[in-house]
PDB file of C-alpha atoms in Angstrom:
ATOM      1  CA  UNK A   1      -0.025   0.134  -0.007  1.00  0.00           C
ATOM      2  CA  UNK A   2       1.457   3.371  -0.931  1.00  0.00           C
ATOM      3  CA  UNK A   3       0.694   7.097  -0.505  1.00  0.00           C
ATOM      4  CA  UNK A   4      -0.023   8.211  -4.100  1.00  0.00           C
ATOM      5  CA  UNK A   5       0.384  11.997  -4.610  1.00  0.00           C
ATOM      6  CA  UNK A   6       2.034  14.369  -6.963  1.00  0.00           C
ATOM      7  CA  UNK A   7       2.963  17.966  -6.271  1.00  0.00           C
ATOM      8  CA  UNK A   8       1.893  21.318  -7.983  1.00  0.00           C
ATOM      9  CA  UNK A   9       0.020  21.595 -11.387  1.00  0.00           C
ATOM     10  CA  UNK A  10       1.219  18.153 -12.365  1.00  0.00           C
ATOM     11  CA  UNK A  11      -1.250  16.471 -10.017  1.00  0.00           C
ATOM     12  CA  UNK A  12      -4.121  18.241 -11.918  1.00  0.00           C
ATOM     13  CA  UNK A  13      -2.935  17.267 -15.309  1.00  0.00           C
ATOM     14  CA  UNK A  14      -2.016  13.686 -14.444  1.00  0.00           C
ATOM     15  CA  UNK A  15      -4.053  10.819 -15.825  1.00  0.00           C
ATOM     16  CA  UNK A  16      -3.402   7.231 -16.874  1.00  0.00           C
ATOM     17  CA  UNK A  17      -2.800   6.441 -20.561  1.00  0.00           C
ATOM     18  CA  UNK A  18      -5.313   3.414 -20.898  1.00  0.00           C
ATOM     19  CA  UNK A  19      -8.317   2.158 -19.185  1.00  0.00           C
ATOM     20  CA  UNK A  20      -8.222  -0.016 -16.114  1.00  0.00           C
ATOM     21  CA  UNK A  21      -4.763   0.982 -15.125  1.00  0.00           C
ATOM     22  CA  UNK A  22      -6.324   2.916 -12.187  1.00  0.00           C
ATOM     23  CA  UNK A  23      -9.572   3.184 -10.529  1.00  0.00           C
ATOM     24  CA  UNK A  24     -10.496   5.983  -8.088  1.00  0.00           C
ATOM     25  CA  UNK A  25     -12.953   5.397  -5.315  1.00  0.00           C
ATOM     26  CA  UNK A  26     -14.940   7.752  -3.147  1.00  0.00           C
ATOM     27  CA  UNK A  27     -17.989   7.852  -0.871  1.00  0.00           C
ATOM     28  CA  UNK A  28     -20.390  10.925  -1.155  1.00  0.00           C
ATOM     29  CA  UNK A  29     -23.186  11.850   1.249  1.00  0.00           C
ATOM     30  CA  UNK A  30     -26.431  11.399  -0.473  1.00  0.00           C
ATOM     31  CA  UNK A  31     -29.987  12.546   0.069  1.00  0.00           C
ATOM     32  CA  UNK A  32     -32.524  11.568   2.892  1.00  0.00           C
ATOM     33  CA  UNK A  33     -34.972   8.954   2.074  1.00  0.00           C
ATOM     34  CA  UNK A  34     -38.055   7.742   4.083  1.00  0.00           C
ATOM     35  CA  UNK A  35     -36.443   4.318   4.592  1.00  0.00           C
ATOM     36  CA  UNK A  36     -35.938   4.320   8.417  1.00  0.00           C
ATOM     37  CA  UNK A  37     -38.238   2.857  11.227  1.00  0.00           C
ATOM     38  CA  UNK A  38     -41.910   3.899  10.608  1.00  0.00           C
ATOM     39  CA  UNK A  39     -40.857   5.856   7.552  1.00  0.00           C
ATOM     40  CA  UNK A  40     -38.524   8.126   9.175  1.00  0.00           C
ATOM     41  CA  UNK A  41     -35.938  10.007   6.808  1.00  0.00           C
ATOM     42  CA  UNK A  42     -32.599   8.386   6.668  1.00  0.00           C
ATOM     43  CA  UNK A  43     -29.555   9.471   4.761  1.00  0.00           C
ATOM     44  CA  UNK A  44     -27.998   7.385   2.097  1.00  0.00           C
ATOM     45  CA  UNK A  45     -24.426   7.260   0.613  1.00  0.00           C
ATOM     46  CA  UNK A  46     -22.911   6.866  -2.813  1.00  0.00           C
ATOM     47  CA  UNK A  47     -19.996   4.566  -3.232  1.00  0.00           C
ATOM     48  CA  UNK A  48     -18.337   4.892  -6.683  1.00  0.00           C
ATOM     49  CA  UNK A  49     -15.341   4.039  -8.606  1.00  0.00           C
ATOM     50  CA  UNK A  50     -14.350   5.845 -11.790  1.00  0.00           C
ATOM     51  CA  UNK A  51     -11.559   4.659 -14.552  1.00  0.00           C
ATOM     52  CA  UNK A  52      -8.823   7.286 -14.410  1.00  0.00           C
ATOM     53  CA  UNK A  53      -8.085   7.389 -18.147  1.00  0.00           C
ATOM     54  CA  UNK A  54     -11.564   7.454 -19.501  1.00  0.00           C
ATOM     55  CA  UNK A  55     -13.723   9.001 -16.812  1.00  0.00           C
ATOM     56  CA  UNK A  56     -16.075   5.894 -17.157  1.00  0.00           C
ATOM     57  CA  UNK A  57     -18.028   4.963 -14.165  1.00  0.00           C
ATOM     58  CA  UNK A  58     -17.181   1.360 -13.436  1.00  0.00           C
ATOM     59  CA  UNK A  59     -19.426   1.062 -10.495  1.00  0.00           C
ATOM     60  CA  UNK A  60     -21.773   3.379  -8.504  1.00  0.00           C
ATOM     61  CA  UNK A  61     -24.669   2.698  -5.950  1.00  0.00           C
ATOM     62  CA  UNK A  62     -26.286   4.352  -3.009  1.00  0.00           C
ATOM     63  CA  UNK A  63     -26.456   2.355   0.281  1.00  0.00           C
ATOM     64  CA  UNK A  64     -28.221   3.089   3.542  1.00  0.00           C
ATOM     65  CA  UNK A  65     -24.877   3.084   5.476  1.00  0.00           C
ATOM     66  CA  UNK A  66     -21.178   3.812   4.915  1.00  0.00           C
ATOM     67  CA  UNK A  67     -19.645   0.680   6.157  1.00  0.00           C
ATOM     68  CA  UNK A  68     -16.819  -1.144   4.596  1.00  0.00           C
ATOM     69  CA  UNK A  69     -19.192  -3.665   2.846  1.00  0.00           C
ATOM     70  CA  UNK A  70     -20.361  -0.929   0.547  1.00  0.00           C
ATOM     71  CA  UNK A  71     -16.890  -0.724  -0.721  1.00  0.00           C
ATOM     72  CA  UNK A  72     -16.768  -4.404  -1.271  1.00  0.00           C
ATOM     73  CA  UNK A  73     -19.977  -4.333  -3.046  1.00  0.00           C
ATOM     74  CA  UNK A  74     -18.936  -1.573  -5.578  1.00  0.00           C
ATOM     75  CA  UNK A  75     -15.421  -2.813  -6.271  1.00  0.00           C
ATOM     76  CA  UNK A  76     -16.702  -6.325  -6.707  1.00  0.00           C
ATOM     77  CA  UNK A  77     -19.251  -4.974  -9.208  1.00  0.00           C
ATOM     78  CA  UNK A  78     -16.674  -3.010 -11.072  1.00  0.00           C
ATOM     79  CA  UNK A  79     -14.293  -5.971 -11.324  1.00  0.00           C
ATOM     80  CA  UNK A  80     -17.105  -8.492 -12.347  1.00  0.00           C
ATOM     81  CA  UNK A  81     -18.313  -6.130 -15.147  1.00  0.00           C
ATOM     82  CA  UNK A  82     -15.009  -4.681 -16.347  1.00  0.00           C
ATOM     83  CA  UNK A  83     -12.318  -6.519 -15.002  1.00  0.00           C
ATOM     84  CA  UNK A  84      -9.600  -5.909 -12.407  1.00  0.00           C
ATOM     85  CA  UNK A  85      -7.544  -2.639 -12.418  1.00  0.00           C
ATOM     86  CA  UNK A  86      -3.755  -2.510 -11.960  1.00  0.00           C
ATOM     87  CA  UNK A  87      -4.387  -0.312  -8.991  1.00  0.00           C
ATOM     88  CA  UNK A  88      -7.098   1.656  -6.965  1.00  0.00           C
ATOM     89  CA  UNK A  89      -6.685   5.047  -5.671  1.00  0.00           C
ATOM     90  CA  UNK A  90      -8.604   6.112  -2.586  1.00  0.00           C
ATOM     91  CA  UNK A  91      -8.721   8.453   0.451  1.00  0.00           C
ATOM     92  CA  UNK A  92      -7.843   7.634   4.195  1.00  0.00           C
ATOM     93  CA  UNK A  93     -11.208   7.040   5.428  1.00  0.00           C
ATOM     94  CA  UNK A  94     -11.571   4.003   7.683  1.00  0.00           C
ATOM     95  CA  UNK A  95     -13.585   2.032   5.059  1.00  0.00           C
ATOM     96  CA  UNK A  96     -10.654   2.115   2.802  1.00  0.00           C
ATOM     97  CA  UNK A  97      -7.975   1.493   5.539  1.00  0.00           C
ATOM     98  CA  UNK A  98      -9.655  -1.857   6.494  1.00  0.00           C
ATOM     99  CA  UNK A  99      -7.466  -4.883   6.665  1.00  0.00           C
ATOM    100  CA  UNK A 100     -10.183  -6.589   4.438  1.00  0.00           C
ATOM    101  CA  UNK A 101      -9.472  -4.227   1.371  1.00  0.00           C
ATOM    102  CA  UNK A 102      -5.665  -4.798   1.833  1.00  0.00           C
ATOM    103  CA  UNK A 103      -5.833  -8.560   1.865  1.00  0.00           C
ATOM    104  CA  UNK A 104      -8.388  -8.502  -1.233  1.00  0.00           C
ATOM    105  CA  UNK A 105      -6.259  -6.257  -3.342  1.00  0.00           C
ATOM    106  CA  UNK A 106      -3.103  -8.325  -2.410  1.00  0.00           C
ATOM    107  CA  UNK A 107      -5.005 -11.699  -3.468  1.00  0.00           C
ATOM    108  CA  UNK A 108      -6.003  -9.929  -6.664  1.00  0.00           C
ATOM    109  CA  UNK A 109      -2.666  -8.373  -7.451  1.00  0.00           C
ATOM    110  CA  UNK A 110      -4.102  -5.014  -7.444  1.00  0.00           C
ATOM    111  CA  UNK A 111      -2.074  -2.111  -5.956  1.00  0.00           C
ATOM    112  CA  UNK A 112      -3.952  -0.235  -3.186  1.00  0.00           C
ATOM    113  CA  UNK A 113      -2.784   3.531  -3.291  1.00  0.00           C
ATOM    114  CA  UNK A 114      -3.894   6.116  -0.683  1.00  0.00           C
ATOM    115  CA  UNK A 115      -4.108   9.750  -1.311  1.00  0.00           C
ATOM    116  CA  UNK A 116      -1.980  11.826   0.798  1.00  0.00           C
ATOM    117  CA  UNK A 117      -4.171  13.570   3.570  1.00  0.00           C
ATOM    118  CA  UNK A 118      -5.521  17.132   2.896  1.00  0.00           C
ATOM    119  CA  UNK A 119      -4.454  16.851  -0.748  1.00  0.00           C
ATOM    120  CA  UNK A 120      -7.869  16.533  -2.474  1.00  0.00           C
ATOM    121  CA  UNK A 121      -6.348  17.243  -5.867  1.00  0.00           C
ATOM    122  CA  UNK A 122      -4.950  13.811  -6.178  1.00  0.00           C
ATOM    123  CA  UNK A 123      -8.551  12.543  -6.354  1.00  0.00           C
ATOM    124  CA  UNK A 124      -9.491  15.026  -9.030  1.00  0.00           C
ATOM    125  CA  UNK A 125     -11.339  12.621 -11.486  1.00  0.00           C
ATOM    126  CA  UNK A 126     -13.722  11.129  -8.679  1.00  0.00           C
ATOM    127  CA  UNK A 127     -14.153  14.611  -7.103  1.00  0.00           C
ATOM    128  CA  UNK A 128     -15.118  16.014 -10.495  1.00  0.00           C
ATOM    129  CA  UNK A 129     -17.757  13.200 -10.848  1.00  0.00           C
ATOM    130  CA  UNK A 130     -19.004  14.069  -7.378  1.00  0.00           C
ATOM    131  CA  UNK A 131     -19.709  17.502  -8.595  1.00  0.00           C
ATOM    132  CA  UNK A 132     -21.639  16.270 -11.471  1.00  0.00           C
ATOM    133  CA  UNK A 133     -23.648  14.101  -9.235  1.00  0.00           C
ATOM    134  CA  UNK A 134     -24.963  17.296  -7.390  1.00  0.00           C
ATOM    135  CA  UNK A 135     -26.725  17.907 -10.708  1.00  0.00           C
ATOM    136  CA  UNK A 136     -28.167  14.412 -10.494  1.00  0.00           C
ATOM    137  CA  UNK A 137     -29.272  14.973  -6.947  1.00  0.00           C
ATOM    138  CA  UNK A 138     -31.014  18.092  -7.870  1.00  0.00           C
ATOM    139  CA  UNK A 139     -33.015  16.343 -10.497  1.00  0.00           C
ATOM    140  CA  UNK A 140     -33.558  13.477  -8.222  1.00  0.00           C
ATOM    141  CA  UNK A 141     -35.022  15.923  -5.436  1.00  0.00           C
ATOM    142  CA  UNK A 142     -37.926  16.796  -7.999  1.00  0.00           C
ATOM    143  CA  UNK A 143     -39.224  13.312  -8.050  1.00  0.00           C
ATOM    144  CA  UNK A 144     -40.922  11.380  -5.264  1.00  0.00           C
ATOM    145  CA  UNK A 145     -38.289   8.796  -4.543  1.00  0.00           C
ATOM    146  CA  UNK A 146     -39.248   6.697  -1.642  1.00  0.00           C
ATOM    147  CA  UNK A 147     -36.778   3.782  -1.834  1.00  0.00           C
ATOM    148  CA  UNK A 148     -33.152   2.823  -2.319  1.00  0.00           C
ATOM    149  CA  UNK A 149     -34.056   0.808  -5.446  1.00  0.00           C
ATOM    150  CA  UNK A 150     -35.784   3.464  -7.021  1.00  0.00           C
ATOM    151  CA  UNK A 151     -32.990   5.851  -6.456  1.00  0.00           C
ATOM    152  CA  UNK A 152     -30.458   3.349  -7.626  1.00  0.00           C
ATOM    153  CA  UNK A 153     -32.447   2.542 -10.791  1.00  0.00           C
ATOM    154  CA  UNK A 154     -32.576   6.409 -11.797  1.00  0.00           C
ATOM    155  CA  UNK A 155     -28.822   6.884 -10.923  1.00  0.00           C
ATOM    156  CA  UNK A 156     -28.020   3.895 -13.368  1.00  0.00           C
ATOM    157  CA  UNK A 157     -30.175   5.468 -16.005  1.00  0.00           C
ATOM    158  CA  UNK A 158     -28.568   8.935 -15.503  1.00  0.00           C
ATOM    159  CA  UNK A 159     -24.913   7.544 -15.646  1.00  0.00           C
ATOM    160  CA  UNK A 160     -25.487   5.189 -18.642  1.00  0.00           C
ATOM    161  CA  UNK A 161     -27.700   7.670 -20.681  1.00  0.00           C
ATOM    162  CA  UNK A 162     -26.269  11.006 -19.717  1.00  0.00           C
ATOM    163  CA  UNK A 163     -23.216  11.078 -17.998  1.00  0.00           C
ATOM    164  CA  UNK A 164     -21.317   8.401 -20.103  1.00  0.00           C
ATOM    165  CA  UNK A 165     -22.850   9.944 -23.358  1.00  0.00           C
ATOM    166  CA  UNK A 166     -21.882  13.657 -22.395  1.00  0.00           C
ATOM    167  CA  UNK A 167     -18.778  15.071 -24.042  1.00  0.00           C
ATOM    168  CA  UNK A 168     -16.006  15.570 -21.594  1.00  0.00           C
ATOM    169  CA  UNK A 169     -13.482  18.357 -22.037  1.00  0.00           C
ATOM    170  CA  UNK A 170     -10.920  16.397 -20.118  1.00  0.00           C
ATOM    171  CA  UNK A 171     -11.053  13.799 -22.858  1.00  0.00           C
ATOM    172  CA  UNK A 172     -10.681  16.156 -25.844  1.00  0.00           C
ATOM    173  CA  UNK A 173     -14.422  16.569 -26.246  1.00  0.00           C
ATOM    174  CA  UNK A 174     -15.360  12.818 -26.516  1.00  0.00           C
ATOM    175  CA  UNK A 175     -17.625  10.944 -24.117  1.00  0.00           C
ATOM    176  CA  UNK A 176     -16.553   8.559 -21.358  1.00  0.00           C
ATOM    177  CA  UNK A 177     -18.343   5.821 -23.113  1.00  0.00           C
ATOM    178  CA  UNK A 178     -16.535   6.317 -26.492  1.00  0.00           C
ATOM    179  CA  UNK A 179     -13.163   6.688 -24.605  1.00  0.00           C
ATOM    180  CA  UNK A 180     -13.596   3.371 -22.621  1.00  0.00           C
ATOM    181  CA  UNK A 181     -14.871   1.301 -25.650  1.00  0.00           C
ATOM    182  CA  UNK A 182     -12.265   2.607 -28.062  1.00  0.00           C
ATOM    183  CA  UNK A 183      -9.466   1.743 -25.587  1.00  0.00           C
ATOM    184  CA  UNK A 184      -7.607  -1.262 -27.037  1.00  0.00           C
ATOM    185  CA  UNK A 185      -6.215  -2.254 -23.674  1.00  0.00           C
ATOM    186  CA  UNK A 186      -7.659  -5.880 -22.963  1.00  0.00           C
ATOM    187  CA  UNK A 187      -9.946  -6.166 -19.855  1.00  0.00           C
ATOM    188  CA  UNK A 188      -8.501  -8.584 -17.249  1.00  0.00           C
ATOM    189  CA  UNK A 189     -11.419 -10.514 -15.942  1.00  0.00           C
ATOM    190  CA  UNK A 190     -11.313 -12.703 -12.935  1.00  0.00           C
ATOM    191  CA  UNK A 191     -12.982 -16.128 -12.566  1.00  0.00           C
ATOM    192  CA  UNK A 192     -15.666 -16.165  -9.902  1.00  0.00           C
ATOM    193  CA  UNK A 193     -13.994 -18.613  -7.681  1.00  0.00           C
ATOM    194  CA  UNK A 194     -11.023 -16.424  -7.319  1.00  0.00           C
ATOM    195  CA  UNK A 195     -12.869 -13.227  -6.861  1.00  0.00           C
ATOM    196  CA  UNK A 196     -15.008 -14.878  -4.237  1.00  0.00           C
ATOM    197  CA  UNK A 197     -12.100 -16.223  -2.384  1.00  0.00           C
ATOM    198  CA  UNK A 198     -10.386 -12.762  -2.633  1.00  0.00           C
ATOM    199  CA  UNK A 199     -13.418 -10.904  -1.103  1.00  0.00           C
ATOM    200  CA  UNK A 200     -13.622 -13.393   1.900  1.00  0.00           C
ATOM    201  CA  UNK A 201     -13.359 -11.802   5.309  1.00  0.00           C
ATOM    202  CA  UNK A 202     -11.267 -13.421   7.959  1.00  0.00           C
ATOM    203  CA  UNK A 203     -11.669 -13.624  11.780  1.00  0.00           C
ATOM    204  CA  UNK A 204     -10.273 -15.727  14.594  1.00  0.00           C
ATOM    205  CA  UNK A 205     -12.305 -18.174  16.827  1.00  0.00           C
ATOM    206  CA  UNK A 206     -11.444 -20.742  19.478  1.00  0.00           C
ATOM    207  CA  UNK A 207     -13.068 -24.088  19.116  1.00  0.00           C
ATOM    208  CA  UNK A 208     -15.206 -24.989  22.220  1.00  0.00           C
ATOM    209  CA  UNK A 209     -15.324 -28.377  24.000  1.00  0.00           C
ATOM    210  CA  UNK A 210     -18.073 -29.725  21.560  1.00  0.00           C
ATOM    211  CA  UNK A 211     -15.942 -29.038  18.597  1.00  0.00           C
ATOM    212  CA  UNK A 212     -17.990 -25.977  17.631  1.00  0.00           C
ATOM    213  CA  UNK A 213     -17.419 -22.217  17.113  1.00  0.00           C
ATOM    214  CA  UNK A 214     -19.645 -19.430  17.603  1.00  0.00           C
ATOM    215  CA  UNK A 215     -19.719 -16.733  14.915  1.00  0.00           C
ATOM    216  CA  UNK A 216     -22.032 -13.997  13.924  1.00  0.00           C
ATOM    217  CA  UNK A 217     -24.552 -15.340  16.372  1.00  0.00           C
ATOM    218  CA  UNK A 218     -24.652 -18.800  14.822  1.00  0.00           C
ATOM    219  CA  UNK A 219     -22.860 -22.023  15.442  1.00  0.00           C
ATOM    220  CA  UNK A 220     -20.681 -24.191  13.320  1.00  0.00           C
ATOM    221  CA  UNK A 221     -19.409 -27.609  13.983  1.00  0.00           C
ATOM    222  CA  UNK A 222     -15.735 -27.920  12.964  1.00  0.00           C
ATOM    223  CA  UNK A 223     -14.700 -31.165  14.460  1.00  0.00           C
ATOM    224  CA  UNK A 224     -13.551 -32.506  17.903  1.00  0.00           C
ATOM    225  CA  UNK A 225      -9.760 -32.723  16.744  1.00  0.00           C
ATOM    226  CA  UNK A 226      -9.786 -28.925  16.938  1.00  0.00           C
ATOM    227  CA  UNK A 227     -11.040 -28.644  20.515  1.00  0.00           C
ATOM    228  CA  UNK A 228      -9.252 -25.786  22.334  1.00  0.00           C
ATOM    229  CA  UNK A 229      -7.496 -24.708  19.223  1.00  0.00           C
ATOM    230  CA  UNK A 230      -7.796 -21.290  17.387  1.00  0.00           C
ATOM    231  CA  UNK A 231      -8.865 -21.255  13.788  1.00  0.00           C
ATOM    232  CA  UNK A 232      -9.191 -18.776  11.070  1.00  0.00           C
ATOM    233  CA  UNK A 233     -12.816 -18.322   9.755  1.00  0.00           C
ATOM    234  CA  UNK A 234     -13.122 -17.217   6.221  1.00  0.00           C
ATOM    235  CA  UNK A 235     -16.437 -15.935   5.371  1.00  0.00           C
ATOM    236  CA  UNK A 236     -18.680 -14.027   2.827  1.00  0.00           C
ATOM    237  CA  UNK A 237     -20.611 -11.574   4.748  1.00  0.00           C
ATOM    238  CA  UNK A 238     -23.495 -11.909   2.151  1.00  0.00           C
ATOM    239  CA  UNK A 239     -23.530 -15.711   2.704  1.00  0.00           C
ATOM    240  CA  UNK A 240     -23.602 -17.434   6.084  1.00  0.00           C
ATOM    241  CA  UNK A 241     -24.690 -20.879   5.583  1.00  0.00           C
ATOM    242  CA  UNK A 242     -21.049 -22.065   5.444  1.00  0.00           C
ATOM    243  CA  UNK A 243     -17.808 -20.647   6.324  1.00  0.00           C
ATOM    244  CA  UNK A 244     -14.287 -21.879   5.398  1.00  0.00           C
ATOM    245  CA  UNK A 245     -12.006 -23.072   8.460  1.00  0.00           C
ATOM    246  CA  UNK A 246      -8.313 -22.808   8.172  1.00  0.00           C
ATOM    247  CA  UNK A 247      -5.751 -24.190  10.611  1.00  0.00           C
ATOM    248  CA  UNK A 248      -2.060 -24.874  10.075  1.00  0.00           C
ATOM    249  CA  UNK A 249      -2.377 -28.726  10.889  1.00  0.00           C
ATOM    250  CA  UNK A 250      -5.335 -29.147   8.411  1.00  0.00           C
ATOM    251  CA  UNK A 251      -6.295 -28.508   4.985  1.00  0.00           C
ATOM    252  CA  UNK A 252      -9.102 -25.831   4.694  1.00  0.00           C
ATOM    253  CA  UNK A 253     -12.509 -27.164   4.894  1.00  0.00           C
ATOM    254  CA  UNK A 254     -16.120 -25.913   4.920  1.00  0.00           C
ATOM    255  CA  UNK A 255     -18.178 -25.978   8.207  1.00  0.00           C
ATOM    256  CA  UNK A 256     -22.034 -25.908   7.913  1.00  0.00           C
ATOM    257  CA  UNK A 257     -24.194 -23.781  10.250  1.00  0.00           C
ATOM    258  CA  UNK A 258     -25.942 -25.976  12.804  1.00  0.00           C
ATOM    259  CA  UNK A 259     -29.579 -25.752  12.448  1.00  0.00           C
ATOM    260  CA  UNK A 260     -32.124 -27.199  14.785  1.00  0.00           C
ATOM    261  CA  UNK A 261     -34.855 -28.733  12.745  1.00  0.00           C
ATOM    262  CA  UNK A 262     -38.672 -28.674  13.424  1.00  0.00           C
ATOM    263  CA  UNK A 263     -38.538 -32.103  14.614  1.00  0.00           C
ATOM    264  CA  UNK A 264     -35.346 -31.876  16.718  1.00  0.00           C
ATOM    265  CA  UNK A 265     -35.942 -32.789  20.447  1.00  0.00           C
ATOM    266  CA  UNK A 266     -39.164 -34.666  19.695  1.00  0.00           C
ATOM    267  CA  UNK A 267     -38.701 -38.360  20.825  1.00  0.00           C
ATOM    268  CA  UNK A 268     -39.799 -41.158  18.685  1.00  0.00           C
ATOM    269  CA  UNK A 269     -43.146 -42.922  19.586  1.00  0.00           C
ATOM    270  CA  UNK A 270     -42.594 -46.040  21.620  1.00  0.00           C
ATOM    271  CA  UNK A 271     -43.984 -49.444  20.222  1.00  0.00           C
ATOM    272  CA  UNK A 272     -47.646 -49.819  21.465  1.00  0.00           C
ATOM    273  CA  UNK A 273     -46.685 -52.756  23.812  1.00  0.00           C
ATOM    274  CA  UNK A 274     -44.155 -50.645  25.367  1.00  0.00           C
ATOM    275  CA  UNK A 275     -46.352 -47.490  25.894  1.00  0.00           C
ATOM    276  CA  UNK A 276     -47.187 -46.430  29.263  1.00  0.00           C
ATOM    277  CA  UNK A 277     -50.727 -45.988  29.477  1.00  0.00           C
ATOM    278  CA  UNK A 278     -52.668 -43.705  31.795  1.00  0.00           C
ATOM    279  CA  UNK A 279     -54.808 -45.745  34.116  1.00  0.00           C
ATOM    280  CA  UNK A 280     -58.518 -45.187  33.839  1.00  0.00           C
ATOM    281  CA  UNK A 281     -59.394 -46.618  37.077  1.00  0.00           C
ATOM    282  CA  UNK A 282     -57.866 -47.441  40.522  1.00  0.00           C
ATOM    283  CA  UNK A 283     -57.178 -51.021  40.928  1.00  0.00           C
ATOM    284  CA  UNK A 284     -56.114 -50.545  44.500  1.00  0.00           C
ATOM    285  CA  UNK A 285     -59.464 -49.039  45.478  1.00  0.00           C
ATOM    286  CA  UNK A 286     -61.313 -51.422  43.365  1.00  0.00           C
ATOM    287  CA  UNK A 287     -59.543 -54.234  45.111  1.00  0.00           C
ATOM    288  CA  UNK A 288     -60.066 -52.732  48.565  1.00  0.00           C
ATOM    289  CA  UNK A 289     -63.952 -52.223  47.591  1.00  0.00           C
ATOM    290  CA  UNK A 290     -64.305 -55.694  46.286  1.00  0.00           C
ATOM    291  CA  UNK A 291     -62.614 -57.166  49.546  1.00  0.00           C
ATOM    292  CA  UNK A 292     -64.882 -55.097  51.484  1.00  0.00           C
ATOM    293  CA  UNK A 293     -68.003 -56.182  49.807  1.00  0.00           C
ATOM    294  CA  UNK A 294     -66.858 -59.688  50.048  1.00  0.00           C
ATOM    295  CA  UNK A 295     -66.137 -59.326  53.756  1.00  0.00           C
ATOM    296  CA  UNK A 296     -69.474 -57.972  54.405  1.00  0.00           C
ATOM    297  CA  UNK A 297     -71.322 -60.661  52.481  1.00  0.00           C
ATOM    298  CA  UNK A 298     -69.479 -63.367  54.541  1.00  0.00           C
ATOM    299  CA  UNK A 299     -70.373 -61.435  57.628  1.00  0.00           C
ATOM    300  CA  UNK A 300     -73.867 -61.283  56.710  1.00  0.00           C
ATOM    301  CA  UNK A 301     -74.261 -64.977  56.044  1.00  0.00           C
ATOM    302  CA  UNK A 302     -72.385 -65.749  59.320  1.00  0.00           C
ATOM    303  CA  UNK A 303     -75.063 -63.612  61.141  1.00  0.00           C
ATOM    304  CA  UNK A 304     -77.913 -65.215  59.422  1.00  0.00           C
ATOM    305  CA  UNK A 305     -76.411 -68.685  59.943  1.00  0.00           C
ATOM    306  CA  UNK A 306     -75.988 -68.094  63.594  1.00  0.00           C
ATOM    307  CA  UNK A 307     -79.639 -66.840  64.076  1.00  0.00           C
ATOM    308  CA  UNK A 308     -80.770 -70.004  62.335  1.00  0.00           C
ATOM    309  CA  UNK A 309     -78.730 -72.109  64.633  1.00  0.00           C
ATOM    310  CA  UNK A 310     -79.997 -70.382  67.610  1.00  0.00           C
ATOM    311  CA  UNK A 311     -83.797 -70.834  66.664  1.00  0.00           C
ATOM    312  CA  UNK A 312     -83.095 -74.532  66.177  1.00  0.00           C
ATOM    313  CA  UNK A 313     -81.639 -74.804  69.710  1.00  0.00           C
ATOM    314  CA  UNK A 314     -84.886 -73.116  70.974  1.00  0.00           C
ATOM    315  CA  UNK A 315     -87.274 -75.657  69.509  1.00  0.00           C
TER     316      UNK A 315
END
């Protein structure tokens, strides 16, 4: 990673000679939309990358936050559609200084260059685009835009049908679209597997005594052989069903999220002959009652027999 700057007027005149040699990136504060809780107004933010040589916008989108994930999304979009650049040039904001961005650029062979603090002239191309964006925001304010999707839809329309097709004085009067398409430099596309692996985030976790790790509020089974050890978790923030586990003593492997099924915890029914039935009557009390009745009957018979015998004795 390098600080990329030039002094004097040369900084304002500098530009790369061919497309995809350098992408400049920036975040711009956007309008307020009724997308908060109960329709409350919430500010949105534009993340964009511009091709230095042709002023062509390789990726631009509004988001409802300004965390590092918006940089990931726009850079991934740019590389997917137009191939990887030789370098990207950004400011010193915390989103760009994240360890994730440095690792991703290293894996893809992209130089990560930072503007010198308090020298915005080094980012002249993207800053000029941001000023052009002000005219877009003025037009957008005249429309009843209520969702991010709607705002991004008209942004894409404005970029493709207006900005890209408008002559640019910095390009000798031709349009960014013409400049980009006329450039003969081959685009360097990256296969999806390599791109996905490069954009994985990494965190460390300790395996518990059950052979599992807790991550992002979920549990993943990694194996009893790793109990008590620290592992690296490689993950895609947009996909949490599986994570990739790394440890020096084992080949990388995928760990699936533990999911408690709807039938989990329900015991299987016992065979009918083993089923404990709820008694419908008390055998104890019935036995006592039967014994009591039998006892009374014998007693009554004895009384009758005794009386009969006494009667015979009196004859």
